[in-house]
Short mmCIF file of N, CA and C in Angstrom, two decimals:
data_model
loop_
_atom_site.label_atom_id
_atom_site.label_comp_id
_atom_site.label_asym_id
_atom_site.label_seq_id
_atom_site.Cartn_x
_atom_site.Cartn_y
_atom_site.Cartn_z
N UNK A 1 -129.06 110.21 115.69
CA UNK A 1 -128.21 110.59 116.79
C UNK A 1 -129.04 111.43 117.75
N UNK A 2 -128.99 111.08 119.06
CA UNK A 2 -129.73 111.84 120.04
C UNK A 2 -129.09 113.22 120.19
N UNK A 3 -129.93 114.18 120.46
CA UNK A 3 -129.50 115.54 120.46
C UNK A 3 -130.08 116.22 121.67
N UNK A 4 -129.21 116.81 122.52
CA UNK A 4 -129.68 117.40 123.77
C UNK A 4 -130.35 118.77 123.49
N UNK A 5 -131.48 119.02 124.17
CA UNK A 5 -132.25 120.21 123.90
C UNK A 5 -131.58 121.45 124.47
N UNK A 6 -130.68 121.33 125.47
CA UNK A 6 -130.16 122.50 126.09
C UNK A 6 -129.20 123.26 125.22
N UNK A 7 -128.64 122.63 124.19
CA UNK A 7 -127.75 123.33 123.25
C UNK A 7 -127.92 122.73 121.86
N UNK A 8 -128.08 123.59 120.88
CA UNK A 8 -128.22 123.12 119.53
C UNK A 8 -126.94 122.52 118.96
N UNK A 9 -125.82 122.70 119.65
CA UNK A 9 -124.55 122.24 119.15
C UNK A 9 -123.97 121.12 120.03
N UNK A 10 -124.79 120.53 120.92
CA UNK A 10 -124.35 119.46 121.77
C UNK A 10 -125.00 118.15 121.28
N UNK A 11 -124.20 117.11 121.12
CA UNK A 11 -124.72 115.89 120.55
C UNK A 11 -124.31 114.67 121.42
N UNK A 12 -125.20 113.69 121.48
CA UNK A 12 -124.95 112.49 122.25
C UNK A 12 -124.12 111.52 121.45
N UNK A 13 -123.05 111.01 122.05
CA UNK A 13 -122.15 110.03 121.35
C UNK A 13 -122.05 108.72 122.07
N UNK A 14 -123.12 108.37 122.82
CA UNK A 14 -123.10 107.17 123.58
C UNK A 14 -122.81 105.94 122.71
N UNK A 15 -123.39 105.90 121.53
CA UNK A 15 -123.19 104.72 120.64
C UNK A 15 -121.79 104.63 120.07
N UNK A 16 -120.99 105.67 120.20
CA UNK A 16 -119.66 105.69 119.64
C UNK A 16 -118.59 105.50 120.72
N UNK A 17 -118.91 105.78 121.92
CA UNK A 17 -117.89 105.76 123.01
C UNK A 17 -117.26 104.38 123.13
N UNK A 18 -115.93 104.38 123.13
CA UNK A 18 -115.12 103.19 123.39
C UNK A 18 -115.48 102.06 122.41
N UNK A 19 -115.82 102.42 121.19
CA UNK A 19 -116.08 101.44 120.16
C UNK A 19 -115.29 101.85 118.93
N UNK A 20 -113.95 101.73 118.98
CA UNK A 20 -113.10 102.12 117.82
C UNK A 20 -113.55 101.48 116.54
N UNK A 21 -113.55 102.28 115.49
CA UNK A 21 -113.95 101.81 114.15
C UNK A 21 -115.40 102.12 113.80
N UNK A 22 -116.23 102.47 114.80
CA UNK A 22 -117.63 102.82 114.51
C UNK A 22 -117.65 104.28 114.07
N UNK A 23 -118.66 104.65 113.26
CA UNK A 23 -118.74 105.95 112.70
C UNK A 23 -120.18 106.36 112.55
N UNK A 24 -120.48 107.69 112.67
CA UNK A 24 -121.80 108.23 112.38
C UNK A 24 -121.56 109.55 111.60
N UNK A 25 -122.53 109.87 110.78
CA UNK A 25 -122.49 111.12 110.05
C UNK A 25 -123.48 112.09 110.67
N UNK A 26 -123.15 113.33 110.57
CA UNK A 26 -124.00 114.41 111.12
C UNK A 26 -124.22 115.45 110.03
N UNK A 27 -125.39 115.49 109.54
CA UNK A 27 -125.77 116.46 108.43
C UNK A 27 -126.95 117.26 108.92
N UNK A 28 -126.70 118.35 109.61
CA UNK A 28 -127.79 119.15 110.21
C UNK A 28 -127.63 120.59 109.98
N UNK A 29 -128.68 121.33 110.17
CA UNK A 29 -128.59 122.78 110.19
C UNK A 29 -128.80 123.26 111.59
N UNK A 30 -127.87 124.06 112.12
CA UNK A 30 -127.95 124.51 113.51
C UNK A 30 -127.77 125.99 113.52
N UNK A 31 -128.32 126.69 114.53
CA UNK A 31 -128.21 128.14 114.63
C UNK A 31 -126.84 128.54 115.17
N UNK A 32 -126.35 129.66 114.65
CA UNK A 32 -125.07 130.15 115.16
C UNK A 32 -125.24 130.68 116.58
N UNK A 33 -124.27 130.42 117.42
CA UNK A 33 -124.31 130.91 118.79
C UNK A 33 -124.10 132.44 118.92
N UNK A 34 -124.24 132.92 120.07
CA UNK A 34 -124.06 134.39 120.33
C UNK A 34 -122.59 134.75 120.19
N UNK A 35 -122.34 135.98 119.75
CA UNK A 35 -120.95 136.51 119.64
C UNK A 35 -120.08 135.60 118.79
N UNK A 36 -120.59 135.18 117.61
CA UNK A 36 -119.87 134.24 116.77
C UNK A 36 -119.13 135.00 115.67
N UNK A 37 -118.14 135.75 116.11
CA UNK A 37 -117.36 136.52 115.15
C UNK A 37 -116.56 137.63 115.87
N UNK A 38 -116.15 138.64 115.11
CA UNK A 38 -115.40 139.74 115.64
C UNK A 38 -116.30 140.98 115.68
N UNK A 39 -115.68 142.12 116.03
CA UNK A 39 -116.49 143.40 116.14
C UNK A 39 -117.05 143.79 114.76
N UNK A 40 -116.31 143.52 113.65
CA UNK A 40 -116.74 143.98 112.33
C UNK A 40 -117.43 142.93 111.52
N UNK A 41 -117.22 141.63 111.81
CA UNK A 41 -117.76 140.62 110.93
C UNK A 41 -117.96 139.31 111.69
N UNK A 42 -118.99 138.58 111.32
CA UNK A 42 -119.23 137.29 111.93
C UNK A 42 -120.59 136.76 111.51
N UNK A 43 -120.97 135.67 112.15
CA UNK A 43 -122.33 135.08 111.85
C UNK A 43 -123.31 135.57 112.91
N UNK A 44 -124.39 136.20 112.50
CA UNK A 44 -125.37 136.71 113.46
C UNK A 44 -125.96 135.56 114.27
N UNK A 45 -126.24 135.87 115.55
CA UNK A 45 -126.87 134.90 116.41
C UNK A 45 -128.12 134.30 115.76
N UNK A 46 -128.18 132.96 115.66
CA UNK A 46 -129.32 132.33 115.15
C UNK A 46 -129.31 132.10 113.66
N UNK A 47 -128.27 132.63 113.00
CA UNK A 47 -128.17 132.40 111.54
C UNK A 47 -127.89 130.93 111.28
N UNK A 48 -128.43 130.36 110.18
CA UNK A 48 -128.21 128.90 109.97
C UNK A 48 -126.79 128.51 109.63
N UNK A 49 -126.33 127.48 110.24
CA UNK A 49 -125.02 126.87 109.87
C UNK A 49 -125.31 125.46 109.40
N UNK A 50 -124.77 125.16 108.19
CA UNK A 50 -124.91 123.84 107.62
C UNK A 50 -123.72 122.95 108.03
N UNK A 51 -123.99 121.96 108.91
CA UNK A 51 -122.91 121.11 109.41
C UNK A 51 -122.94 119.78 108.68
N UNK A 52 -121.85 119.45 108.02
CA UNK A 52 -121.69 118.17 107.34
C UNK A 52 -120.43 117.51 107.95
N UNK A 53 -120.66 116.74 109.01
CA UNK A 53 -119.58 116.18 109.79
C UNK A 53 -119.63 114.66 109.86
N UNK A 54 -118.44 114.09 110.10
CA UNK A 54 -118.28 112.68 110.34
C UNK A 54 -117.71 112.48 111.73
N UNK A 55 -118.37 111.62 112.52
CA UNK A 55 -117.89 111.35 113.88
C UNK A 55 -117.37 109.92 113.91
N UNK A 56 -116.12 109.80 114.17
CA UNK A 56 -115.49 108.47 114.19
C UNK A 56 -114.94 108.12 115.58
N UNK A 57 -115.25 106.93 116.07
CA UNK A 57 -114.72 106.49 117.34
C UNK A 57 -113.28 105.94 117.13
N UNK A 58 -112.34 106.53 117.90
CA UNK A 58 -110.96 106.03 117.92
C UNK A 58 -110.58 105.70 119.33
N UNK A 59 -109.36 105.21 119.50
CA UNK A 59 -108.95 104.72 120.82
C UNK A 59 -109.04 105.84 121.90
N UNK A 60 -108.63 107.06 121.55
CA UNK A 60 -108.55 108.14 122.54
C UNK A 60 -109.78 108.98 122.66
N UNK A 61 -110.71 108.85 121.70
CA UNK A 61 -111.92 109.71 121.78
C UNK A 61 -112.73 109.64 120.49
N UNK A 62 -113.37 110.76 120.16
CA UNK A 62 -114.23 110.84 118.98
C UNK A 62 -113.56 111.88 118.01
N UNK A 63 -113.23 111.40 116.81
CA UNK A 63 -112.64 112.30 115.81
C UNK A 63 -113.77 112.90 115.00
N UNK A 64 -113.81 114.21 115.03
CA UNK A 64 -114.85 114.97 114.29
C UNK A 64 -114.20 115.66 113.11
N UNK A 65 -114.65 115.39 111.88
CA UNK A 65 -114.09 116.03 110.71
C UNK A 65 -115.26 116.32 109.76
N UNK A 66 -114.95 117.29 108.90
CA UNK A 66 -115.99 117.70 107.92
C UNK A 66 -115.98 119.20 107.66
N UNK A 67 -117.16 119.72 107.27
CA UNK A 67 -117.28 121.11 106.85
C UNK A 67 -118.47 121.76 107.51
N UNK A 68 -118.29 123.00 107.86
CA UNK A 68 -119.37 123.87 108.30
C UNK A 68 -119.51 125.03 107.31
N UNK A 69 -120.73 125.27 106.86
CA UNK A 69 -120.97 126.42 105.94
C UNK A 69 -121.72 127.47 106.77
N UNK A 70 -121.15 128.62 106.98
CA UNK A 70 -121.64 129.63 107.86
C UNK A 70 -122.05 130.87 107.10
N UNK A 71 -123.18 131.42 107.43
CA UNK A 71 -123.62 132.73 106.85
C UNK A 71 -122.94 133.85 107.59
N UNK A 72 -122.18 134.65 106.82
CA UNK A 72 -121.36 135.70 107.43
C UNK A 72 -121.94 137.06 107.04
N UNK A 73 -122.04 137.92 108.03
CA UNK A 73 -122.49 139.32 107.83
C UNK A 73 -121.56 140.23 108.56
N UNK A 74 -121.25 141.39 107.92
CA UNK A 74 -120.41 142.35 108.56
C UNK A 74 -120.41 143.67 107.77
N UNK A 75 -119.40 144.47 108.05
CA UNK A 75 -119.31 145.73 107.31
C UNK A 75 -117.89 145.97 106.90
N UNK A 76 -117.73 146.65 105.74
CA UNK A 76 -116.39 146.94 105.20
C UNK A 76 -115.64 147.91 106.13
N UNK A 77 -114.42 147.56 106.45
CA UNK A 77 -113.65 148.41 107.38
C UNK A 77 -113.24 149.73 106.75
N UNK A 78 -113.38 149.86 105.39
CA UNK A 78 -113.02 151.11 104.74
C UNK A 78 -114.25 152.04 104.48
N UNK A 79 -115.29 151.44 103.92
CA UNK A 79 -116.42 152.30 103.54
C UNK A 79 -117.70 152.01 104.35
N UNK A 80 -117.63 150.99 105.22
CA UNK A 80 -118.78 150.64 106.10
C UNK A 80 -119.95 150.08 105.40
N UNK A 81 -119.85 149.72 104.10
CA UNK A 81 -120.94 149.04 103.36
C UNK A 81 -121.12 147.60 103.95
N UNK A 82 -122.32 147.09 103.90
CA UNK A 82 -122.52 145.71 104.40
C UNK A 82 -121.83 144.67 103.55
N UNK A 83 -121.40 143.56 104.20
CA UNK A 83 -120.78 142.46 103.56
C UNK A 83 -121.54 141.17 103.96
N UNK A 84 -121.93 140.38 102.96
CA UNK A 84 -122.69 139.14 103.22
C UNK A 84 -122.13 138.05 102.27
N UNK A 85 -121.79 136.93 102.86
CA UNK A 85 -121.32 135.78 102.02
C UNK A 85 -121.39 134.51 102.83
N UNK A 86 -121.25 133.38 102.13
CA UNK A 86 -121.25 132.07 102.79
C UNK A 86 -119.80 131.62 102.96
N UNK A 87 -119.43 131.21 104.15
CA UNK A 87 -118.04 130.82 104.41
C UNK A 87 -117.98 129.32 104.73
N UNK A 88 -117.37 128.54 103.87
CA UNK A 88 -117.15 127.14 104.16
C UNK A 88 -115.86 126.94 104.97
N UNK A 89 -115.93 126.20 106.03
CA UNK A 89 -114.76 126.00 106.91
C UNK A 89 -114.56 124.51 107.11
N UNK A 90 -113.39 123.98 106.76
CA UNK A 90 -113.03 122.60 106.97
C UNK A 90 -112.44 122.45 108.38
N UNK A 91 -112.70 121.31 109.02
CA UNK A 91 -112.18 121.10 110.34
C UNK A 91 -111.97 119.63 110.60
N UNK A 92 -111.06 119.38 111.53
CA UNK A 92 -110.80 118.02 112.01
C UNK A 92 -110.20 118.12 113.40
N UNK A 93 -110.95 117.66 114.40
CA UNK A 93 -110.55 117.77 115.79
C UNK A 93 -110.91 116.53 116.51
N UNK A 94 -110.11 116.20 117.55
CA UNK A 94 -110.34 115.05 118.40
C UNK A 94 -110.95 115.48 119.72
N UNK A 95 -112.12 114.87 120.06
CA UNK A 95 -112.71 115.08 121.37
C UNK A 95 -112.28 113.90 122.23
N UNK A 96 -111.44 114.17 123.23
CA UNK A 96 -110.82 113.09 123.98
C UNK A 96 -111.71 112.59 125.12
N UNK A 97 -111.57 111.30 125.46
CA UNK A 97 -112.30 110.73 126.56
C UNK A 97 -111.67 111.15 127.88
N UNK A 98 -110.36 111.10 127.97
CA UNK A 98 -109.65 111.41 129.24
C UNK A 98 -108.55 112.43 128.94
N UNK A 99 -108.84 113.71 129.17
CA UNK A 99 -107.81 114.75 128.93
C UNK A 99 -106.66 114.55 129.92
N UNK A 100 -105.47 114.97 129.45
CA UNK A 100 -104.28 114.88 130.29
C UNK A 100 -104.44 115.75 131.50
N UNK A 101 -103.91 115.34 132.63
CA UNK A 101 -104.05 116.15 133.84
C UNK A 101 -103.31 117.47 133.72
N UNK A 102 -103.77 118.47 134.47
CA UNK A 102 -103.13 119.79 134.43
C UNK A 102 -101.66 119.63 134.86
N UNK A 103 -100.81 120.39 134.21
CA UNK A 103 -99.43 120.38 134.60
C UNK A 103 -98.58 119.34 133.87
N UNK A 104 -99.18 118.57 132.99
CA UNK A 104 -98.45 117.59 132.24
C UNK A 104 -97.55 118.29 131.23
N UNK A 105 -96.23 118.11 131.35
CA UNK A 105 -95.31 118.81 130.50
C UNK A 105 -95.42 118.35 129.01
N UNK A 106 -95.97 117.20 128.76
CA UNK A 106 -96.07 116.71 127.37
C UNK A 106 -97.23 117.25 126.61
N UNK A 107 -98.13 117.96 127.35
CA UNK A 107 -99.33 118.51 126.68
C UNK A 107 -98.98 119.85 126.06
N UNK A 108 -99.25 120.02 124.80
CA UNK A 108 -99.00 121.28 124.15
C UNK A 108 -100.05 122.30 124.63
N UNK A 109 -99.64 123.56 124.54
CA UNK A 109 -100.50 124.66 124.98
C UNK A 109 -101.54 124.98 123.91
N UNK A 110 -102.57 124.14 123.82
CA UNK A 110 -103.61 124.35 122.82
C UNK A 110 -104.93 123.88 123.35
N UNK A 111 -106.01 124.24 122.64
CA UNK A 111 -107.34 123.87 123.02
C UNK A 111 -107.54 122.34 123.03
N UNK A 112 -108.08 121.82 124.15
CA UNK A 112 -108.42 120.40 124.20
C UNK A 112 -109.96 120.29 124.29
N UNK A 113 -110.51 119.49 123.37
CA UNK A 113 -111.95 119.27 123.33
C UNK A 113 -112.21 117.93 124.00
N UNK A 114 -113.28 117.87 124.79
CA UNK A 114 -113.54 116.65 125.61
C UNK A 114 -114.92 116.08 125.35
N UNK A 115 -115.04 114.76 125.54
CA UNK A 115 -116.30 114.09 125.60
C UNK A 115 -116.74 114.12 127.08
N UNK A 116 -117.90 114.70 127.33
CA UNK A 116 -118.37 114.83 128.69
C UNK A 116 -119.79 114.27 128.81
N UNK A 117 -119.98 113.38 129.77
CA UNK A 117 -121.27 112.79 130.02
C UNK A 117 -121.85 112.20 128.73
N UNK A 118 -121.05 111.52 127.95
CA UNK A 118 -121.45 110.89 126.69
C UNK A 118 -121.92 111.89 125.66
N UNK A 119 -121.44 113.13 125.74
CA UNK A 119 -121.82 114.13 124.79
C UNK A 119 -120.62 114.95 124.34
N UNK A 120 -120.73 115.53 123.18
CA UNK A 120 -119.73 116.47 122.70
C UNK A 120 -120.40 117.82 122.39
N UNK A 121 -119.76 118.91 122.74
CA UNK A 121 -120.23 120.23 122.47
C UNK A 121 -119.40 120.78 121.31
N UNK A 122 -120.04 120.97 120.17
CA UNK A 122 -119.26 121.41 118.97
C UNK A 122 -119.02 122.91 118.95
N UNK A 123 -119.66 123.68 119.86
CA UNK A 123 -119.50 125.12 119.75
C UNK A 123 -118.06 125.60 119.88
N UNK A 124 -117.27 125.15 120.90
CA UNK A 124 -115.90 125.65 120.97
C UNK A 124 -115.10 125.32 119.71
N UNK A 125 -115.26 124.12 119.20
CA UNK A 125 -114.53 123.72 117.95
C UNK A 125 -114.95 124.62 116.78
N UNK A 126 -116.22 124.84 116.62
CA UNK A 126 -116.72 125.65 115.54
C UNK A 126 -116.26 127.12 115.68
N UNK A 127 -116.32 127.57 116.91
CA UNK A 127 -115.91 128.98 117.20
C UNK A 127 -114.42 129.17 116.81
N UNK A 128 -113.58 128.21 117.24
CA UNK A 128 -112.16 128.31 116.95
C UNK A 128 -111.88 128.21 115.43
N UNK A 129 -112.61 127.36 114.79
CA UNK A 129 -112.37 127.13 113.34
C UNK A 129 -112.88 128.29 112.51
N UNK A 130 -114.08 128.80 112.83
CA UNK A 130 -114.69 129.85 112.00
C UNK A 130 -114.06 131.23 112.23
N UNK A 131 -113.88 131.59 113.48
CA UNK A 131 -113.42 132.94 113.76
C UNK A 131 -111.98 133.15 113.21
N UNK A 132 -111.19 132.11 113.22
CA UNK A 132 -109.80 132.28 112.66
C UNK A 132 -109.80 132.42 111.15
N UNK A 133 -110.94 132.06 110.50
CA UNK A 133 -111.04 132.23 109.03
C UNK A 133 -111.66 133.57 108.65
N UNK A 134 -112.14 134.35 109.61
CA UNK A 134 -112.73 135.66 109.31
C UNK A 134 -111.60 136.65 109.06
N UNK A 135 -111.83 137.62 108.14
CA UNK A 135 -110.76 138.61 107.90
C UNK A 135 -110.65 139.58 109.08
N UNK A 136 -109.39 139.93 109.41
CA UNK A 136 -109.14 140.88 110.52
C UNK A 136 -109.68 142.25 110.18
N UNK A 137 -109.54 142.69 108.92
CA UNK A 137 -110.09 143.96 108.48
C UNK A 137 -110.89 143.63 107.20
N UNK A 138 -112.15 143.31 107.32
CA UNK A 138 -112.91 142.95 106.11
C UNK A 138 -113.14 144.14 105.18
N UNK A 139 -113.12 143.85 103.88
CA UNK A 139 -113.37 144.89 102.87
C UNK A 139 -114.35 144.34 101.87
N UNK A 140 -115.18 145.25 101.33
CA UNK A 140 -116.19 144.83 100.38
C UNK A 140 -115.53 144.37 99.06
N UNK A 141 -114.40 144.99 98.76
CA UNK A 141 -113.54 144.55 97.60
C UNK A 141 -112.16 145.06 97.84
N UNK A 142 -111.20 144.43 97.19
CA UNK A 142 -109.78 144.72 97.48
C UNK A 142 -109.42 146.16 97.21
N UNK A 143 -110.04 146.80 96.18
CA UNK A 143 -109.63 148.17 95.85
C UNK A 143 -110.61 149.20 96.37
N UNK A 144 -111.38 148.90 97.41
CA UNK A 144 -112.30 149.86 97.99
C UNK A 144 -111.58 151.06 98.48
N UNK A 145 -111.92 152.31 97.97
CA UNK A 145 -111.18 153.53 98.37
C UNK A 145 -111.58 153.99 99.76
N UNK A 146 -112.72 153.59 100.29
CA UNK A 146 -113.09 153.93 101.63
C UNK A 146 -113.73 155.30 101.76
N UNK A 147 -113.60 155.89 102.92
CA UNK A 147 -114.19 157.20 103.22
C UNK A 147 -113.10 158.20 103.49
N UNK A 148 -113.47 159.49 103.26
CA UNK A 148 -112.53 160.59 103.55
C UNK A 148 -112.28 160.63 105.09
N UNK A 149 -111.02 160.67 105.45
CA UNK A 149 -110.73 160.70 106.89
C UNK A 149 -111.11 162.06 107.51
N UNK A 150 -111.28 163.12 106.69
CA UNK A 150 -111.62 164.41 107.21
C UNK A 150 -113.09 164.65 107.37
N UNK A 151 -113.88 164.25 106.37
CA UNK A 151 -115.32 164.57 106.40
C UNK A 151 -116.24 163.32 106.23
N UNK A 152 -115.68 162.15 105.95
CA UNK A 152 -116.49 160.98 105.82
C UNK A 152 -117.13 160.80 104.47
N UNK A 153 -116.76 161.61 103.48
CA UNK A 153 -117.35 161.45 102.12
C UNK A 153 -116.90 160.18 101.49
N UNK A 154 -117.79 159.59 100.66
CA UNK A 154 -117.40 158.33 99.98
C UNK A 154 -116.50 158.65 98.81
N UNK A 155 -115.27 158.13 98.89
CA UNK A 155 -114.27 158.45 97.83
C UNK A 155 -114.60 157.78 96.54
N UNK A 156 -115.39 156.72 96.59
CA UNK A 156 -115.77 156.05 95.32
C UNK A 156 -116.68 156.97 94.48
N UNK A 157 -117.49 157.77 95.13
CA UNK A 157 -118.43 158.68 94.43
C UNK A 157 -117.69 159.94 93.93
N UNK A 158 -116.57 160.27 94.57
CA UNK A 158 -115.83 161.49 94.19
C UNK A 158 -114.35 161.19 94.27
N UNK A 159 -113.80 160.58 93.22
CA UNK A 159 -112.43 160.18 93.24
C UNK A 159 -111.43 161.38 93.43
N UNK A 160 -111.84 162.59 93.04
CA UNK A 160 -110.95 163.74 93.13
C UNK A 160 -111.10 164.46 94.47
N UNK A 161 -111.91 163.96 95.37
CA UNK A 161 -112.15 164.58 96.64
C UNK A 161 -110.87 164.69 97.45
N UNK A 162 -110.64 165.90 97.97
CA UNK A 162 -109.46 166.06 98.87
C UNK A 162 -109.67 167.30 99.71
N UNK A 163 -108.82 167.47 100.72
CA UNK A 163 -108.80 168.61 101.58
C UNK A 163 -107.40 169.12 101.64
N UNK A 164 -107.25 170.46 101.64
CA UNK A 164 -105.94 171.07 101.85
C UNK A 164 -105.71 171.10 103.37
N UNK A 165 -104.85 170.23 103.81
CA UNK A 165 -104.56 170.14 105.22
C UNK A 165 -103.08 170.51 105.48
N UNK A 166 -102.91 171.51 106.31
CA UNK A 166 -101.54 171.95 106.65
C UNK A 166 -100.92 170.98 107.65
N UNK A 167 -99.73 170.67 107.42
CA UNK A 167 -98.96 169.82 108.39
C UNK A 167 -98.84 170.61 109.66
N UNK A 168 -99.31 170.09 110.78
CA UNK A 168 -99.27 170.78 112.11
C UNK A 168 -97.84 171.19 112.47
N UNK A 169 -96.83 170.59 111.89
CA UNK A 169 -95.45 170.93 112.23
C UNK A 169 -95.11 172.31 111.65
N UNK A 170 -95.89 172.80 110.70
CA UNK A 170 -95.63 174.11 110.08
C UNK A 170 -96.49 175.20 110.73
N UNK A 171 -97.35 174.83 111.70
CA UNK A 171 -98.28 175.81 112.29
C UNK A 171 -97.56 176.99 112.93
N UNK A 172 -96.41 176.75 113.52
CA UNK A 172 -95.70 177.82 114.19
C UNK A 172 -95.24 178.91 113.18
N UNK A 173 -95.08 178.50 111.93
CA UNK A 173 -94.64 179.48 110.91
C UNK A 173 -95.80 180.37 110.44
N UNK A 174 -97.05 179.93 110.71
CA UNK A 174 -98.16 180.76 110.25
C UNK A 174 -98.19 182.13 110.89
N UNK A 175 -97.67 182.23 112.09
CA UNK A 175 -97.65 183.50 112.77
C UNK A 175 -96.74 184.52 112.11
N UNK A 176 -95.86 184.06 111.24
CA UNK A 176 -94.94 184.94 110.54
C UNK A 176 -95.57 185.54 109.33
N UNK A 177 -96.79 185.09 108.96
CA UNK A 177 -97.44 185.60 107.79
C UNK A 177 -98.38 186.75 108.16
N UNK A 178 -98.45 187.81 107.33
CA UNK A 178 -99.39 188.90 107.60
C UNK A 178 -100.75 188.47 107.06
N UNK A 179 -101.75 189.30 107.35
CA UNK A 179 -103.11 188.97 106.91
C UNK A 179 -103.18 188.95 105.40
N UNK A 180 -102.33 189.69 104.72
CA UNK A 180 -102.37 189.74 103.28
C UNK A 180 -101.71 188.50 102.67
N UNK A 181 -101.12 187.69 103.57
CA UNK A 181 -100.47 186.46 103.05
C UNK A 181 -98.99 186.67 102.79
N UNK A 182 -98.52 187.97 102.97
CA UNK A 182 -97.13 188.25 102.71
C UNK A 182 -96.31 188.06 103.95
N UNK A 183 -95.10 187.65 103.86
CA UNK A 183 -94.27 187.52 105.05
C UNK A 183 -94.09 188.92 105.71
N UNK A 184 -94.04 188.93 107.06
CA UNK A 184 -93.85 190.22 107.74
C UNK A 184 -92.47 190.71 107.40
N UNK A 185 -92.38 192.02 107.25
CA UNK A 185 -91.10 192.64 106.92
C UNK A 185 -90.10 192.44 108.12
N UNK A 186 -88.93 192.13 107.78
CA UNK A 186 -87.99 191.90 108.86
C UNK A 186 -87.45 193.27 109.30
N UNK A 187 -87.00 193.33 110.51
CA UNK A 187 -86.45 194.58 111.09
C UNK A 187 -85.14 194.92 110.29
N UNK A 188 -84.96 196.21 110.00
CA UNK A 188 -83.71 196.57 109.27
C UNK A 188 -82.52 196.29 110.17
N UNK A 189 -81.54 195.89 109.55
CA UNK A 189 -80.32 195.55 110.31
C UNK A 189 -79.26 196.62 110.18
N UNK A 190 -78.60 196.89 111.27
CA UNK A 190 -77.51 197.85 111.23
C UNK A 190 -76.16 197.22 111.11
N UNK A 191 -76.22 195.92 110.99
CA UNK A 191 -74.96 195.13 110.89
C UNK A 191 -74.36 195.37 109.50
N UNK A 192 -73.25 195.97 109.46
CA UNK A 192 -72.56 196.15 108.17
C UNK A 192 -71.43 195.21 108.09
N UNK A 193 -71.29 194.69 106.96
CA UNK A 193 -70.21 193.72 106.74
C UNK A 193 -69.21 194.31 105.81
N UNK A 194 -68.00 194.10 106.09
CA UNK A 194 -66.90 194.66 105.22
C UNK A 194 -66.72 193.71 104.08
N UNK A 195 -66.88 194.22 102.88
CA UNK A 195 -66.64 193.40 101.71
C UNK A 195 -65.16 193.27 101.45
N UNK A 196 -64.81 192.13 101.05
CA UNK A 196 -63.42 191.94 100.70
C UNK A 196 -63.25 191.55 99.25
#
């Protein structure tokens, strides 16, 4: 399959266009594009992605299906330790020859992938498929205790670590305490109550 040099994820599909029933396989290693993830986790730019895809010509376009195996790197949202693993992502998307015109009420509000100039660009499809599989708040393990919110100490190393923190709602009452820690003496009252 011819491959355009301007993008590692753009492939020529001239031999498949308008030939329903024909098929080609794509088994390549391609570099991850820039900003391929979220703020905390994703695939670093240039990291290898193993693409094992099948390209089938159908009446409306090119059906792309298969798996991408992506090298993921990030940091734990609790303790900030590094996280590295391989993420397999299954996908199946249609790259259409003639997208519906803008304003067509029958078109659902979703991403449409197109065949352009006898080529398909897999980056948008891969980006949509991979990023939705990444954890919103990645953790190194499910029971990671994280860091102390007060001083940043690793709670895993010191499970009994804690700080005595006064609730700010009680701060107004601190003024009623003397330096010795005893409550200030109240003023004597002259109010006498008649006992019955």
